[in-house]
Coordinates of C-alpha atoms in Angstrom, one line a residue:
X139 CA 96.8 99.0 114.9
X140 CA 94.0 101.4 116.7
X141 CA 96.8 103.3 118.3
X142 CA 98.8 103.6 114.4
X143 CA 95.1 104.6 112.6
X144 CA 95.4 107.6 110.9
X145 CA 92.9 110.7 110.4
X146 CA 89.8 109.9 108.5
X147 CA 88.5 112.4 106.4
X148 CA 86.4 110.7 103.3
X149 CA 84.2 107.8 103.9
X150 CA 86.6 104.6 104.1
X151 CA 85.0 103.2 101.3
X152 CA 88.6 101.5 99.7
X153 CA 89.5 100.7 102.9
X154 CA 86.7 99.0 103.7
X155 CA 87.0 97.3 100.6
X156 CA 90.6 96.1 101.1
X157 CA 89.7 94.9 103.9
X158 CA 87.4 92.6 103.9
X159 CA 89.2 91.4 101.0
X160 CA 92.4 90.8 103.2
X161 CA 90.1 88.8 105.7
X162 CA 89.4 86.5 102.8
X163 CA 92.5 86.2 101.9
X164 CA 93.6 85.9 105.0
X165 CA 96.3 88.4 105.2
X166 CA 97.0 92.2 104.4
X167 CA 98.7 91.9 100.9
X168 CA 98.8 95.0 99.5
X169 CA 98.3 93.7 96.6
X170 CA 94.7 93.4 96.4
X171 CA 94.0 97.1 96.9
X172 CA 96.6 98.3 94.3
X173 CA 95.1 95.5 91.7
X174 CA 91.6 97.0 92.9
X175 CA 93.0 100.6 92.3
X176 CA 94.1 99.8 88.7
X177 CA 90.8 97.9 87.9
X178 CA 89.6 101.5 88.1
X179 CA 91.4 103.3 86.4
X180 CA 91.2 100.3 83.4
X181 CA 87.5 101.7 83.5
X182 CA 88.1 104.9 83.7
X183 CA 90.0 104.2 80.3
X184 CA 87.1 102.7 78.7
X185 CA 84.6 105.4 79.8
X186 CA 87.2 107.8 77.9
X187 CA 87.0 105.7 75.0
X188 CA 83.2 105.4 74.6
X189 CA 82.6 108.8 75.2
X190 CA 85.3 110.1 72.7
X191 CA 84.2 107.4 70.1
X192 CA 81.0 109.4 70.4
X193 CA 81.9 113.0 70.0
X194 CA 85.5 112.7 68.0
X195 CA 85.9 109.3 66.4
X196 CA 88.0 106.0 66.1
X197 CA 91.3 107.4 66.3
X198 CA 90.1 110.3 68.9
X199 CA 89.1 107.6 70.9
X200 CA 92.2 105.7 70.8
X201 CA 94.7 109.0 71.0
X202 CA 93.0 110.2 74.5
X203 CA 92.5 106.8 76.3
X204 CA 96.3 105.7 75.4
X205 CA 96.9 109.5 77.1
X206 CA 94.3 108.1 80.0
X207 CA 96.4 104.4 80.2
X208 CA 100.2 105.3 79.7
X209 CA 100.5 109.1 80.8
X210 CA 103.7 108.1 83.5
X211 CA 101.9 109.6 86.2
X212 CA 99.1 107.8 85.4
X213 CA 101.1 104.4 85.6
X214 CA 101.6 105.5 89.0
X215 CA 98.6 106.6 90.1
X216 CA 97.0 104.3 89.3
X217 CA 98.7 101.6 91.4
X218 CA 98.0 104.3 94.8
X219 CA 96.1 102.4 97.7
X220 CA 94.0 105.7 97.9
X221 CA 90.3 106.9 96.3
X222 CA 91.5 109.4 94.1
X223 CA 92.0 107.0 90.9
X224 CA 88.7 105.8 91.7
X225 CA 87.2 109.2 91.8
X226 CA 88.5 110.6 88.8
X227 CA 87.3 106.9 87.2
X228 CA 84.2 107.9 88.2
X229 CA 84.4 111.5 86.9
X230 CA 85.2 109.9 83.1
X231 CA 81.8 107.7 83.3
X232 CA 79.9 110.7 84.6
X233 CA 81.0 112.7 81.7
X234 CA 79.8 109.5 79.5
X235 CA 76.3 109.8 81.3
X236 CA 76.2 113.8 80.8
X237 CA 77.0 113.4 77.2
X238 CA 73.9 110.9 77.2
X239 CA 72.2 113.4 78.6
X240 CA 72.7 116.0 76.4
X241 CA 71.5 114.4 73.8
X242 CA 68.5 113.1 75.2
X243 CA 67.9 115.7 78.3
X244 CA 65.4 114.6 80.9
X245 CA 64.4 113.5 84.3
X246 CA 66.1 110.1 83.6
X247 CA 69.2 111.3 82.2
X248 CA 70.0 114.1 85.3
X249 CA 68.9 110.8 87.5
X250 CA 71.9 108.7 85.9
X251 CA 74.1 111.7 86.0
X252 CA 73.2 112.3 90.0
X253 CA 73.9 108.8 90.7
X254 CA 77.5 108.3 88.9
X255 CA 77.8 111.7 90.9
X256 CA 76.8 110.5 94.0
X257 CA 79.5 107.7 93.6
X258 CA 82.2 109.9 93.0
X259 CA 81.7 112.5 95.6
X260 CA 81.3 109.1 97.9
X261 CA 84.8 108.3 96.8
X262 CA 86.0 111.6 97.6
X263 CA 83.9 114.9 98.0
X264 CA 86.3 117.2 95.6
X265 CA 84.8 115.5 92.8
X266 CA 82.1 118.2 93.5
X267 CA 83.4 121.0 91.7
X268 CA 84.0 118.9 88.3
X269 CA 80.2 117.3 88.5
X270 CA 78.6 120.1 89.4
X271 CA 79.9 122.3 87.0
X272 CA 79.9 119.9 83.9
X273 CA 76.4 119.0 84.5
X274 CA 75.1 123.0 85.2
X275 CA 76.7 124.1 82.0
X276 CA 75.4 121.4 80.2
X277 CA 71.9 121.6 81.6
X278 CA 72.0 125.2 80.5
X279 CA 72.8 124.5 77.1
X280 CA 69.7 122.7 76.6
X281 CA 67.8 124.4 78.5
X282 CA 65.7 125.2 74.8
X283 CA 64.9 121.3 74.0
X284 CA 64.2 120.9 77.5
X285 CA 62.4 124.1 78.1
X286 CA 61.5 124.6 81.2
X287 CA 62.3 121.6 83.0
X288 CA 66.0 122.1 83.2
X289 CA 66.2 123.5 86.7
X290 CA 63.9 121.0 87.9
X291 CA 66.8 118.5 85.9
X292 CA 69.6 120.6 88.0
X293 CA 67.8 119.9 91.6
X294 CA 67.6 116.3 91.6
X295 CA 70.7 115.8 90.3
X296 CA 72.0 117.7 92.8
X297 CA 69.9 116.4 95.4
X298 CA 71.2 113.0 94.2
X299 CA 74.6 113.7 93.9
X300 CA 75.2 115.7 97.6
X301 CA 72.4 113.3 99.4
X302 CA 74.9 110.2 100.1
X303 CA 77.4 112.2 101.5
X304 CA 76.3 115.6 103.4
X305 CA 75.0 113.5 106.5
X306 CA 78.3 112.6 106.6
X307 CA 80.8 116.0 106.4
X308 CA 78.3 117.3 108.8
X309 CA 78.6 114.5 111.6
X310 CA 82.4 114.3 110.9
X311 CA 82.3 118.4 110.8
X312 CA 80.3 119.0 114.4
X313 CA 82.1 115.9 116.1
X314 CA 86.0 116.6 115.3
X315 CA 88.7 119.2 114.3
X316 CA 89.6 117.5 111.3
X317 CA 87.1 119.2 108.7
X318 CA 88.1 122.8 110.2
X319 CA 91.7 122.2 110.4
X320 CA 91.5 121.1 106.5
X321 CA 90.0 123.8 105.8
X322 CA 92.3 126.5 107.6
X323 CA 95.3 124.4 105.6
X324 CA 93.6 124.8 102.5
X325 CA 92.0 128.0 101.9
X326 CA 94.9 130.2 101.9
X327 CA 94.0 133.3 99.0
X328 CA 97.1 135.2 100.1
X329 CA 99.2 132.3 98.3
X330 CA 97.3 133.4 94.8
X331 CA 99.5 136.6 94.9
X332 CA 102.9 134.9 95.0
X333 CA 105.2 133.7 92.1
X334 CA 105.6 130.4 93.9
X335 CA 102.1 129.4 94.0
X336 CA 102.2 129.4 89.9
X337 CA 105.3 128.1 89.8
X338 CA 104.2 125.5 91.9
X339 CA 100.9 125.0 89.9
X340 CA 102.1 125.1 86.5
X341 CA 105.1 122.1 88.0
X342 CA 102.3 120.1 89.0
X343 CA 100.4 120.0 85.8
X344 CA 103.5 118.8 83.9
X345 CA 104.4 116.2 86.1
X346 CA 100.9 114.9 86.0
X347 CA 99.5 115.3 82.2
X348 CA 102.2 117.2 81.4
X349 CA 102.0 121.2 80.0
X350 CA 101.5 120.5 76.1
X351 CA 98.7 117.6 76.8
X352 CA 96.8 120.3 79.0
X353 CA 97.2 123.1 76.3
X354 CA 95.1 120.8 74.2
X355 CA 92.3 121.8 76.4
X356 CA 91.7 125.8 75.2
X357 CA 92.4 124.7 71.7
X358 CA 90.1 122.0 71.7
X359 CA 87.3 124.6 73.5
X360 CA 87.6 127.2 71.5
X361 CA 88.9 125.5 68.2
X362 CA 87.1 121.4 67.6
X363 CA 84.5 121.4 70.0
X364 CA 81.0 122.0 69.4
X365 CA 77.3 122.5 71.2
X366 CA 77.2 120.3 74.3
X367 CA 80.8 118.8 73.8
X368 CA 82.0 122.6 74.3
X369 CA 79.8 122.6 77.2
X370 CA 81.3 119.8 78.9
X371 CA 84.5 120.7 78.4
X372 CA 84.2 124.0 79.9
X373 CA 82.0 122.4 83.0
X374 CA 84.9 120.0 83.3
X375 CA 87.7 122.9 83.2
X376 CA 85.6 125.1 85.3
X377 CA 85.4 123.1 87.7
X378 CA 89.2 122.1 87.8
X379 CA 90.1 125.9 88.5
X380 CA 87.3 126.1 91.1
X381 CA 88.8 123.4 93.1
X382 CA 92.7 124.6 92.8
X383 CA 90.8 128.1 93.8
X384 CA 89.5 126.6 97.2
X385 CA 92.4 124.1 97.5
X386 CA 94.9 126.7 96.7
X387 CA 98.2 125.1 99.2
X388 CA 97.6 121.7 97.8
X389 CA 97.4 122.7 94.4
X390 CA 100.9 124.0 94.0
X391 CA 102.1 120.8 96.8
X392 CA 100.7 118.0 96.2
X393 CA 100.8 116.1 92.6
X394 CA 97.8 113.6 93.0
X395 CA 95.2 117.2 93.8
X396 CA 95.7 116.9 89.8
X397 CA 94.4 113.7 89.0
X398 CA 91.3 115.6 88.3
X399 CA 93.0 116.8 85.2
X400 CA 92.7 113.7 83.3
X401 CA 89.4 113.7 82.3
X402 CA 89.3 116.8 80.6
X403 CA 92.9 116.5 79.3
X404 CA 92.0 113.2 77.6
X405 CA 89.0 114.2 76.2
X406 CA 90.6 117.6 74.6
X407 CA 93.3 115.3 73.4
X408 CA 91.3 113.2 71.5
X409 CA 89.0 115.5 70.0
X410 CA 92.1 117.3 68.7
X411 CA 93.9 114.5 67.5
X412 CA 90.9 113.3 65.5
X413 CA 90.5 117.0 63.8
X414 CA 94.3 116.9 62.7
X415 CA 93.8 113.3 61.6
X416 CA 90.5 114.3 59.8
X417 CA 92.3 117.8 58.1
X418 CA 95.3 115.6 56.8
X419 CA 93.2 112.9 55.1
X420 CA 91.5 115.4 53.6
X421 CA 93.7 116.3 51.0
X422 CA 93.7 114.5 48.0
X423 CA 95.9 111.1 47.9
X424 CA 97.0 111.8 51.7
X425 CA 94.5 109.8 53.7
X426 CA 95.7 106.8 54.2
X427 CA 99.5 108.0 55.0
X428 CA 98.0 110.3 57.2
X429 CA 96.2 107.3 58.9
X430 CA 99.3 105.2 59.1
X431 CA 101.2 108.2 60.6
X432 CA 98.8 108.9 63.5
X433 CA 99.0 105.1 64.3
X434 CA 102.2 105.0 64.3
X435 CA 102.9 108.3 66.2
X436 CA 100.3 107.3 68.8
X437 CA 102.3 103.7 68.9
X438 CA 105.8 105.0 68.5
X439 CA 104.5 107.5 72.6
X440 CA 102.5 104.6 73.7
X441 CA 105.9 102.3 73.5
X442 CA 107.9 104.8 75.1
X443 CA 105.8 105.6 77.8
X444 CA 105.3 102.0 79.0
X445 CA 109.1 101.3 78.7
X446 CA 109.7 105.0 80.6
X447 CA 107.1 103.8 83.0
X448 CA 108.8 100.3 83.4
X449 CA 112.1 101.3 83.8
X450 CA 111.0 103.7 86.7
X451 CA 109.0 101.0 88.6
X452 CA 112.0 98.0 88.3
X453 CA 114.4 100.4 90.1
X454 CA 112.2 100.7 92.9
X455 CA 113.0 98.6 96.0
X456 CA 111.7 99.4 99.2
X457 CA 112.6 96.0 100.7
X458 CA 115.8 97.2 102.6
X459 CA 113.4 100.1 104.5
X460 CA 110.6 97.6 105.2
X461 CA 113.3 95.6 106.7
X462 CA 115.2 98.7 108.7
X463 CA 111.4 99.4 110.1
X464 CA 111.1 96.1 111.0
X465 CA 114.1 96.0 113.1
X466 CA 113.1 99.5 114.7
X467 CA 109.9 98.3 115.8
X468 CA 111.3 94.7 117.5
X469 CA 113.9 97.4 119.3
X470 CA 111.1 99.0 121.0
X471 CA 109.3 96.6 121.5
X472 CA 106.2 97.9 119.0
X473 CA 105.8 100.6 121.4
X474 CA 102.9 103.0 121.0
X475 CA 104.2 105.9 122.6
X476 CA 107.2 107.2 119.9
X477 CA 108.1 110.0 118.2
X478 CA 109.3 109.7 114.7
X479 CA 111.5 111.5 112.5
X480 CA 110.7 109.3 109.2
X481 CA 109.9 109.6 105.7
X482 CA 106.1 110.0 104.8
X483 CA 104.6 111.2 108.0
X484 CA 106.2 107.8 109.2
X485 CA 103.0 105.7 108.1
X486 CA 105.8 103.2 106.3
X487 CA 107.7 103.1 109.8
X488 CA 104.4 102.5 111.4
X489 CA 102.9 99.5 109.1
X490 CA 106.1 97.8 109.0
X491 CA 107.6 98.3 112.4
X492 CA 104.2 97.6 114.0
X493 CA 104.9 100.8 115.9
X494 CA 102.6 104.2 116.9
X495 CA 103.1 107.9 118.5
X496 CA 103.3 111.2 116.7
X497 CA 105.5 112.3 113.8
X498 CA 108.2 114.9 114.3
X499 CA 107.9 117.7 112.0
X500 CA 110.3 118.1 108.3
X501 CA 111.2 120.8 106.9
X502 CA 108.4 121.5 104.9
X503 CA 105.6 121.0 107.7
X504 CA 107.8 124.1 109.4
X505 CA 107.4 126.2 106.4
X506 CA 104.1 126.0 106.6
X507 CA 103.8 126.7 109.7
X508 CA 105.4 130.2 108.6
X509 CA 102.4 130.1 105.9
X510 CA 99.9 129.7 108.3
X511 CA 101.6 132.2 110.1
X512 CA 102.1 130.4 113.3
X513 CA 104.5 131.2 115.6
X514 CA 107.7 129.2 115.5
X515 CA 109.1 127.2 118.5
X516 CA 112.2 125.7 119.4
X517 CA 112.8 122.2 119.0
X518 CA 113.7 121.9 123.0
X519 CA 110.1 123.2 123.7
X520 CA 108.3 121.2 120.8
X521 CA 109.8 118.1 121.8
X522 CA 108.7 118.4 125.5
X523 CA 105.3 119.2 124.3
X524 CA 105.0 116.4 122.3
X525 CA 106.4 113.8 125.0
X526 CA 103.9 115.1 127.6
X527 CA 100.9 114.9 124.8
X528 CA 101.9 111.3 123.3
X529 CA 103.9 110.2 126.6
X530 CA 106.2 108.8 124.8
X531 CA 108.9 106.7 125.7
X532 CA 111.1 106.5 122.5
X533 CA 112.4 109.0 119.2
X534 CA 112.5 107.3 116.4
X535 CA 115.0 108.7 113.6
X536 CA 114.9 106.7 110.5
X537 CA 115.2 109.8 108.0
X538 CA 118.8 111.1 108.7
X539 CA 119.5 113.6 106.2
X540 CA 116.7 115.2 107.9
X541 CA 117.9 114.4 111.6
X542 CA 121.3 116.0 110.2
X543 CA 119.3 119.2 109.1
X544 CA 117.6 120.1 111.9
X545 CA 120.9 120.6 114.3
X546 CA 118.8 121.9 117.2
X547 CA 116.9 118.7 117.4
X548 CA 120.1 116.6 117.2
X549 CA 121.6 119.0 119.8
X550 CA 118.7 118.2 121.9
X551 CA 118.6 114.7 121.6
X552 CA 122.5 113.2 122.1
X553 CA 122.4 115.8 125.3
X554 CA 119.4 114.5 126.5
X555 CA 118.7 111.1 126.4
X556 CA 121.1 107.7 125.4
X557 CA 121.1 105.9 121.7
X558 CA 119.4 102.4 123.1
X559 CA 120.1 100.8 119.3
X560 CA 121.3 102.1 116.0
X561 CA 124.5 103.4 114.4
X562 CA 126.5 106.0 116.6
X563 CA 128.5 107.3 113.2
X564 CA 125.7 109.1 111.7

């Protein structure tokens, strides 16, 4: 299990957690962290709803949290063993406590805001860019009813909100590669100029709130919202393009770097959805068909959502891999020394088959390579390198349309060394 850990790079908080947790249940059922992760997100949902009750109305409220509970990604999000549904959870009740804030702004109000802060950048330290910008933009808009005490309002929420978790970064950043090499990944500004990078952006938006739910967002801005609701907004968009700006190769990569949308999305949705509402009933004779439509419409996407969402899960069986990795593992005896060519980074192949080592690059890890512009190397001279560095003593192959891509690999391999177990045919 020590040799299998993988990187740490946000304070274990979850796992921690989970883990206790498994020792009083008595066994690592990965169940407990997923029902933890949706408890969450449930909250998340009623954060969304208070705070649009608030600033839209009734069926505002309703509109953006059934956005917030049934969007498909967030189905699936919110069942990840990982912080990000808990950050963004944490995100929505922050932007409850700034909207508190703005209408009452003081030194107790920036204190509650710097303390949901605190325990979102805890979670995970991207949730800076949201926080900080929501509350600044805020702060500045009342900057007249709170004269001239807003900056002192800025400083110890940001004092409270960074406090918990610089010590941290900096230990972790002075003591191990991990911070810099996330960094050099990361940062890359050269991508900005390309028509895959948008591409890639705009692809990961629609998967995860999907392109018309985040359009809501300008229209609600410049169109529905108003005073410190605008403000919010903008601090909550703001600081959405800030962090794709800094995160620019996992923006257009990785789908859950979009999590972050939510939030905003759903509040934008719902303050839209309870203007439309509001201009239909207005009409003479119309309101209460208008009111029965919008129920039904948001009934009618809610339905198919969940049964779109359902369907997707029930066809999901992983059993047969757990098994296969099983098998692997017994075959080497849970060595600790293999290399892996497996789905995932091979952290299924490694939890199941009890196994540990290094995992051999896919196709996409060499293409970045080419972004980072590293110079390429031959699988013959990457595979000795990575024997003599893990010293390992099996190769792993559980991915094979992978194995049957990379041909100088496979070369290397059947001339090299004898299959111990498996199927020859492949």
């Amino acid at each position: 299990a020590r040799a299998a850990a993988p990187p740490r790079y946000e304070p274990p908080v979850l796992e921690t957690v989970a883990a206790g947790a498994f020792t009083v249940a008595g066994e690592d059922n990965l169940v407990i962290p997923r029902g933890l992760a949706i408890i969450a997100w449930l909250a998340g949902g009623v954060a969304v709803f208070v705070l649009l009750g608030r600033v839209a109305g009734f069926f505002g409220a309703v509109a953006g949290t059934a956005l917030w509970l049934f969007a498909p990604f967030a189905v699936t999000a919110s069942r990840s063993f990982q912080p990000d549904p808990w950050m963004v959870a944490a995100i929505a009740w922050f932007a409850v406590a700034v909207e508190r804030y703005a209408r009452r702004p003081g030194l107790p109000g920036a204190f509650v805001c710097g303390l949901v802060a605190a325990v979102a950048m805890v979670l995970t330290p991207v949730a800076v860019f949201q926080v900080g910008a929501a509350f600044v933009a805020v702060a500045w808009y009342g900057r007249r009813q709170s004269r001239r005490g807003w900056w002192r309002h800025v400083a110890v929420f940001g004092l409270l909100a960074v406090g918990p978790v610089v010590p941290y970064y900096v230990v972790r950043w002075l003591t191990g590669p991990e911070m810099g090499s996330i960094f050099e990944l990361s940062w890359r500004p050269e991508l900005l100029v390309t028509f895959g990078f948008w591409r890639g952006w705009l692809a990961q938006v629609w998967k995860t709130t999907g392109l018309l739910a985040a359009g809501m967002v300008p229209v609600a801005v410049a169109v529905v919202a108003r005073g410190a609701t605008r403000r919010l907004l903008l601090g909550l968009a703001a600081g959405y393009v800030a962090f794709v700006m800094v995160f620019i190769y996992q923006s257009f990569t990785h789908d859950y770097y979009h999590l972050q949308l939510f939030p905003v999305v759903t509040i934008a949705v719902g303050l839209v959805a309870q203007r439309v509402l509001d201009a239909a009933a207005a009409y003479h004779g119309f309101g209460r068909p208008a009111r029965l439509l919008a129920a039904a419409v948001v009934v009618l996407a809610c339905g198919d959502a969940v049964l779109a969402s359902y369907d997707r899960l029930r066809r999901l069986d992983f059993s047969n891999e757990a098994r296969t990795y099983a098998e692997v593992g017994r075959a080497v005896g849970h060595d600790r020394r293999c290399l892996m060519l497996s789905d995932w980074y091979s952290y299924p192949l490694r939890y199941h088959g009890r196994v540990a080592g290094r995992a051999w690059p896919q196709w996409y890890d060499f293409r970045l390579d080419s972004i980072l512009g590293r110079p390429g190397r031959s699988a013959d001279e990457r595979l000795d390198d990575m024997i003599r560095t893990v010293g390992a003593r099996y190769f792993i192959v559980t991915d094979l349309e992978e194995y049957r891509r990379q041909d100088d690999l496979r070369t290397v391999l059947e001339a090299r060394y004898p299959l111990i177990a498996g199927d020859a045919r492949f």
